[in-house]
Amino acid sequence: MNNRRPTALVADDEPLLRKALVRMLAAAWPELNVVAQVRNGREAVEQFEALKPDVCFLDVHMPGLSGMEAARVIGRRAHLVFVTAYDQYAVQAFEQGALDYLIKPVEVERLEATIVRLRERLLAAKPLPDTTALLSLLAEHLRKDAVPAPLRWVHVSIGSTLRLVPVERIDFLRSDEKYTLVAWRGEDGKPGEGLIRTPLKDLLGQLDASHFAQVHRAVVVNLRAISHVTRSLNETAHIHLKGRVEILPVSRSYLHLFRQM
């Protein structure tokens, strides 16, 4: 490799996470020049063909052309790092060194380890390995995991701050017209809340059904957050939560969840 600055492309359909990764790269690898930030696999391929970056950070799940499909097109022409919210994709093939991966939310220590490997590969200036077989293996994992694993994090924007809330800390979710209110408990045990754009119905299918239950058209509750339930008139009920003042409604359609009352 010559003395020019290494270049990179970052592809992620979630703009806040994409910008967060770029900021982390700027801090941990100052000489890296991020020449393109894109929202999907199609744009990733277009910008790669135009700019020929040395490294491509590709979100696995993007609309249209996925990160995996974009990687197949790019092939051996760049060092590939997959970014994924699902750690089941961290298969042994990644660890063998031909490809690398980062789990969302990206941790500084893990990113720094990836940067060390990338720097070594760039300095070595060896021909890039043939990743065709590895990409086929990963594509097979994707097909087997067509049903996504339960959601692990919810990204809540509070002003200019992005908060990554572990799903297990969520007390309840409530539909609020175009948004969903997320009510959680922080590491200090204090309640917090914020709005996300994802509709409640879209979140419901991603939650672990053994811990979360819909109790009203507009409310999903973490069963572990319930203190007690009181029965009300007209075959309805109310849920009282541990350490919170909010009282959640249980509509008649969901009262069967509490038949033992």
Short mmCIF file of N, CA and C in Angstrom, two decimals, residues 169-249:
data_model
loop_
_atom_site.label_atom_id
_atom_site.label_comp_id
_atom_site.label_asym_id
_atom_site.label_seq_id
_atom_site.Cartn_x
_atom_site.Cartn_y
_atom_site.Cartn_z
N ARG A 169 -35.17 -4.03 29.21
CA ARG A 169 -35.41 -2.92 30.15
C ARG A 169 -36.70 -2.17 29.85
N ILE A 170 -37.37 -2.53 28.76
CA ILE A 170 -38.62 -1.85 28.41
C ILE A 170 -39.74 -2.33 29.33
N ASP A 171 -40.48 -1.39 29.93
CA ASP A 171 -41.64 -1.74 30.76
C ASP A 171 -42.89 -1.90 29.91
N PHE A 172 -43.11 -0.95 29.00
CA PHE A 172 -44.27 -1.07 28.11
C PHE A 172 -44.07 -0.22 26.87
N LEU A 173 -44.88 -0.49 25.86
CA LEU A 173 -44.91 0.26 24.61
C LEU A 173 -46.35 0.70 24.38
N ARG A 174 -46.53 1.95 23.96
CA ARG A 174 -47.89 2.44 23.73
C ARG A 174 -47.95 3.21 22.42
N SER A 175 -48.90 2.84 21.59
CA SER A 175 -49.07 3.52 20.31
C SER A 175 -49.49 4.96 20.52
N ASP A 176 -48.87 5.87 19.81
CA ASP A 176 -49.15 7.30 19.95
C ASP A 176 -49.25 7.90 18.55
N GLU A 177 -50.42 7.69 17.91
CA GLU A 177 -50.66 8.12 16.53
C GLU A 177 -49.56 7.58 15.61
N LYS A 178 -48.71 8.45 15.05
CA LYS A 178 -47.70 7.99 14.10
C LYS A 178 -46.49 7.37 14.80
N TYR A 179 -46.41 7.50 16.11
CA TYR A 179 -45.23 7.07 16.85
C TYR A 179 -45.59 5.99 17.86
N THR A 180 -44.54 5.45 18.49
CA THR A 180 -44.73 4.52 19.60
C THR A 180 -43.96 5.06 20.80
N LEU A 181 -44.64 5.16 21.92
CA LEU A 181 -43.98 5.57 23.16
C LEU A 181 -43.27 4.36 23.75
N VAL A 182 -41.99 4.50 24.03
CA VAL A 182 -41.21 3.45 24.67
C VAL A 182 -40.93 3.87 26.11
N ALA A 183 -41.39 3.08 27.08
CA ALA A 183 -41.16 3.36 28.50
C ALA A 183 -40.23 2.29 29.04
N TRP A 184 -39.09 2.72 29.55
CA TRP A 184 -38.09 1.76 30.00
C TRP A 184 -37.59 2.11 31.38
N ARG A 185 -36.72 1.29 31.89
CA ARG A 185 -36.08 1.52 33.17
C ARG A 185 -34.57 1.56 32.95
N GLY A 186 -33.94 2.64 33.37
CA GLY A 186 -32.51 2.80 33.16
C GLY A 186 -31.68 1.92 34.08
N GLU A 187 -30.38 1.96 33.88
CA GLU A 187 -29.48 1.16 34.72
C GLU A 187 -29.58 1.55 36.19
N ASP A 188 -29.98 2.80 36.45
CA ASP A 188 -30.15 3.25 37.83
C ASP A 188 -31.53 2.93 38.37
N GLY A 189 -32.35 2.25 37.57
CA GLY A 189 -33.70 1.88 38.00
C GLY A 189 -34.74 2.96 37.78
N LYS A 190 -34.33 4.14 37.31
CA LYS A 190 -35.28 5.23 37.13
C LYS A 190 -36.03 5.07 35.81
N PRO A 191 -37.35 5.38 35.82
CA PRO A 191 -38.12 5.27 34.57
C PRO A 191 -37.69 6.32 33.56
N GLY A 192 -37.75 5.94 32.30
CA GLY A 192 -37.49 6.87 31.20
C GLY A 192 -38.46 6.58 30.08
N GLU A 193 -38.60 7.50 29.15
CA GLU A 193 -39.47 7.26 28.01
C GLU A 193 -39.07 8.14 26.84
N GLY A 194 -39.43 7.69 25.65
CA GLY A 194 -39.16 8.43 24.43
C GLY A 194 -40.00 7.88 23.30
N LEU A 195 -40.00 8.57 22.16
CA LEU A 195 -40.82 8.16 21.02
C LEU A 195 -39.95 7.59 19.91
N ILE A 196 -40.48 6.60 19.22
CA ILE A 196 -39.84 6.06 18.03
C ILE A 196 -40.86 6.06 16.90
N ARG A 197 -40.36 6.04 15.66
CA ARG A 197 -41.26 6.11 14.51
C ARG A 197 -41.85 4.76 14.14
N THR A 198 -41.25 3.67 14.61
CA THR A 198 -41.74 2.34 14.24
C THR A 198 -43.12 2.10 14.83
N PRO A 199 -44.11 1.72 14.01
CA PRO A 199 -45.45 1.46 14.55
C PRO A 199 -45.45 0.28 15.52
N LEU A 200 -46.36 0.32 16.45
CA LEU A 200 -46.43 -0.73 17.47
C LEU A 200 -46.63 -2.10 16.82
N LYS A 201 -47.44 -2.17 15.76
CA LYS A 201 -47.72 -3.46 15.13
C LYS A 201 -46.47 -4.06 14.51
N ASP A 202 -45.55 -3.21 14.05
CA ASP A 202 -44.31 -3.72 13.47
C ASP A 202 -43.36 -4.21 14.56
N LEU A 203 -43.38 -3.56 15.71
CA LEU A 203 -42.52 -3.98 16.82
C LEU A 203 -43.00 -5.28 17.43
N LEU A 204 -44.30 -5.46 17.47
CA LEU A 204 -44.88 -6.60 18.19
C LEU A 204 -44.33 -7.93 17.69
N GLY A 205 -44.19 -8.05 16.37
CA GLY A 205 -43.69 -9.30 15.80
C GLY A 205 -42.23 -9.57 16.07
N GLN A 206 -41.51 -8.57 16.55
CA GLN A 206 -40.07 -8.72 16.81
C GLN A 206 -39.76 -8.95 18.29
N LEU A 207 -40.79 -8.92 19.13
CA LEU A 207 -40.57 -9.05 20.57
C LEU A 207 -40.70 -10.51 20.99
N ASP A 208 -39.97 -10.87 22.05
CA ASP A 208 -40.03 -12.22 22.59
C ASP A 208 -41.41 -12.42 23.24
N ALA A 209 -42.21 -13.30 22.65
CA ALA A 209 -43.58 -13.49 23.12
C ALA A 209 -43.65 -14.09 24.52
N SER A 210 -42.55 -14.65 25.00
CA SER A 210 -42.57 -15.20 26.35
C SER A 210 -42.45 -14.10 27.40
N HIS A 211 -42.09 -12.89 26.99
CA HIS A 211 -41.92 -11.79 27.94
C HIS A 211 -42.84 -10.61 27.66
N PHE A 212 -43.28 -10.46 26.42
CA PHE A 212 -44.10 -9.30 26.07
C PHE A 212 -45.48 -9.75 25.59
N ALA A 213 -46.52 -9.03 26.01
CA ALA A 213 -47.87 -9.38 25.61
C ALA A 213 -48.64 -8.12 25.26
N GLN A 214 -49.45 -8.22 24.21
CA GLN A 214 -50.35 -7.13 23.89
C GLN A 214 -51.55 -7.24 24.80
N VAL A 215 -51.90 -6.16 25.49
CA VAL A 215 -53.01 -6.19 26.43
C VAL A 215 -54.11 -5.22 26.03
N HIS A 216 -53.87 -4.46 24.99
CA HIS A 216 -54.84 -3.47 24.50
C HIS A 216 -54.44 -3.17 23.06
N ARG A 217 -55.37 -2.67 22.28
CA ARG A 217 -55.05 -2.34 20.88
C ARG A 217 -53.82 -1.47 20.78
N ALA A 218 -53.60 -0.61 21.77
CA ALA A 218 -52.50 0.36 21.69
C ALA A 218 -51.42 0.11 22.72
N VAL A 219 -51.42 -1.04 23.41
CA VAL A 219 -50.47 -1.23 24.51
C VAL A 219 -49.87 -2.63 24.48
N VAL A 220 -48.54 -2.70 24.62
CA VAL A 220 -47.81 -3.95 24.81
C VAL A 220 -47.02 -3.81 26.11
N VAL A 221 -47.07 -4.82 26.97
CA VAL A 221 -46.43 -4.71 28.28
C VAL A 221 -45.40 -5.82 28.46
N ASN A 222 -44.34 -5.48 29.17
CA ASN A 222 -43.36 -6.48 29.58
C ASN A 222 -43.93 -7.19 30.81
N LEU A 223 -44.19 -8.48 30.71
CA LEU A 223 -44.85 -9.20 31.80
C LEU A 223 -44.04 -9.14 33.08
N ARG A 224 -42.72 -8.99 32.95
CA ARG A 224 -41.87 -8.94 34.14
C ARG A 224 -41.98 -7.61 34.87
N ALA A 225 -42.58 -6.61 34.21
CA ALA A 225 -42.72 -5.29 34.83
C ALA A 225 -44.03 -5.14 35.59
N ILE A 226 -44.91 -6.15 35.50
CA ILE A 226 -46.23 -6.03 36.13
C ILE A 226 -46.13 -6.26 37.63
N SER A 227 -46.75 -5.35 38.38
CA SER A 227 -46.87 -5.52 39.83
C SER A 227 -48.13 -6.32 40.16
N HIS A 228 -49.26 -5.84 39.68
CA HIS A 228 -50.52 -6.55 39.88
C HIS A 228 -51.55 -6.04 38.89
N VAL A 229 -52.65 -6.79 38.79
CA VAL A 229 -53.72 -6.44 37.85
C VAL A 229 -55.02 -6.35 38.63
N THR A 230 -55.76 -5.30 38.37
CA THR A 230 -57.07 -5.14 39.04
C THR A 230 -58.17 -5.24 38.00
N ARG A 231 -59.22 -5.96 38.35
CA ARG A 231 -60.34 -6.14 37.43
C ARG A 231 -61.24 -4.91 37.48
N SER A 232 -61.81 -4.56 36.33
CA SER A 232 -62.67 -3.39 36.24
C SER A 232 -64.01 -3.79 35.66
N LEU A 233 -64.86 -2.82 35.42
CA LEU A 233 -66.19 -3.09 34.88
C LEU A 233 -66.10 -3.49 33.40
N ASN A 234 -67.15 -4.11 32.90
CA ASN A 234 -67.27 -4.44 31.48
C ASN A 234 -66.16 -5.36 30.98
N GLU A 235 -65.78 -6.30 31.83
CA GLU A 235 -64.78 -7.31 31.42
C GLU A 235 -63.48 -6.67 30.97
N THR A 236 -63.03 -5.67 31.66
CA THR A 236 -61.73 -5.05 31.39
C THR A 236 -60.90 -5.12 32.67
N ALA A 237 -59.68 -4.63 32.60
CA ALA A 237 -58.81 -4.65 33.78
C ALA A 237 -57.77 -3.55 33.64
N HIS A 238 -56.99 -3.37 34.70
CA HIS A 238 -55.92 -2.38 34.67
C HIS A 238 -54.64 -3.01 35.23
N ILE A 239 -53.55 -2.69 34.58
CA ILE A 239 -52.24 -3.22 34.99
C ILE A 239 -51.48 -2.15 35.77
N HIS A 240 -50.99 -2.54 36.92
CA HIS A 240 -50.15 -1.66 37.73
C HIS A 240 -48.72 -2.17 37.62
N LEU A 241 -47.79 -1.25 37.45
CA LEU A 241 -46.40 -1.62 37.17
C LEU A 241 -45.53 -1.42 38.39
N LYS A 242 -44.44 -2.17 38.42
CA LYS A 242 -43.48 -2.04 39.51
C LYS A 242 -42.75 -0.70 39.38
N GLY A 243 -42.86 0.15 40.40
CA GLY A 243 -42.09 1.39 40.43
C GLY A 243 -42.48 2.42 39.42
N ARG A 244 -43.68 2.34 38.85
CA ARG A 244 -44.13 3.35 37.90
C ARG A 244 -45.54 3.77 38.28
N VAL A 245 -45.88 5.01 37.95
CA VAL A 245 -47.20 5.52 38.29
C VAL A 245 -48.22 5.23 37.19
N GLU A 246 -47.75 4.93 35.99
CA GLU A 246 -48.68 4.69 34.88
C GLU A 246 -49.53 3.44 35.16
N ILE A 247 -50.78 3.51 34.81
CA ILE A 247 -51.68 2.35 34.90
C ILE A 247 -52.15 2.03 33.49
N LEU A 248 -51.94 0.79 33.05
CA LEU A 248 -52.22 0.42 31.67
C LEU A 248 -53.56 -0.30 31.56
N PRO A 249 -54.30 -0.02 30.49
CA PRO A 249 -55.60 -0.68 30.33
C PRO A 249 -55.45 -2.08 29.74
#
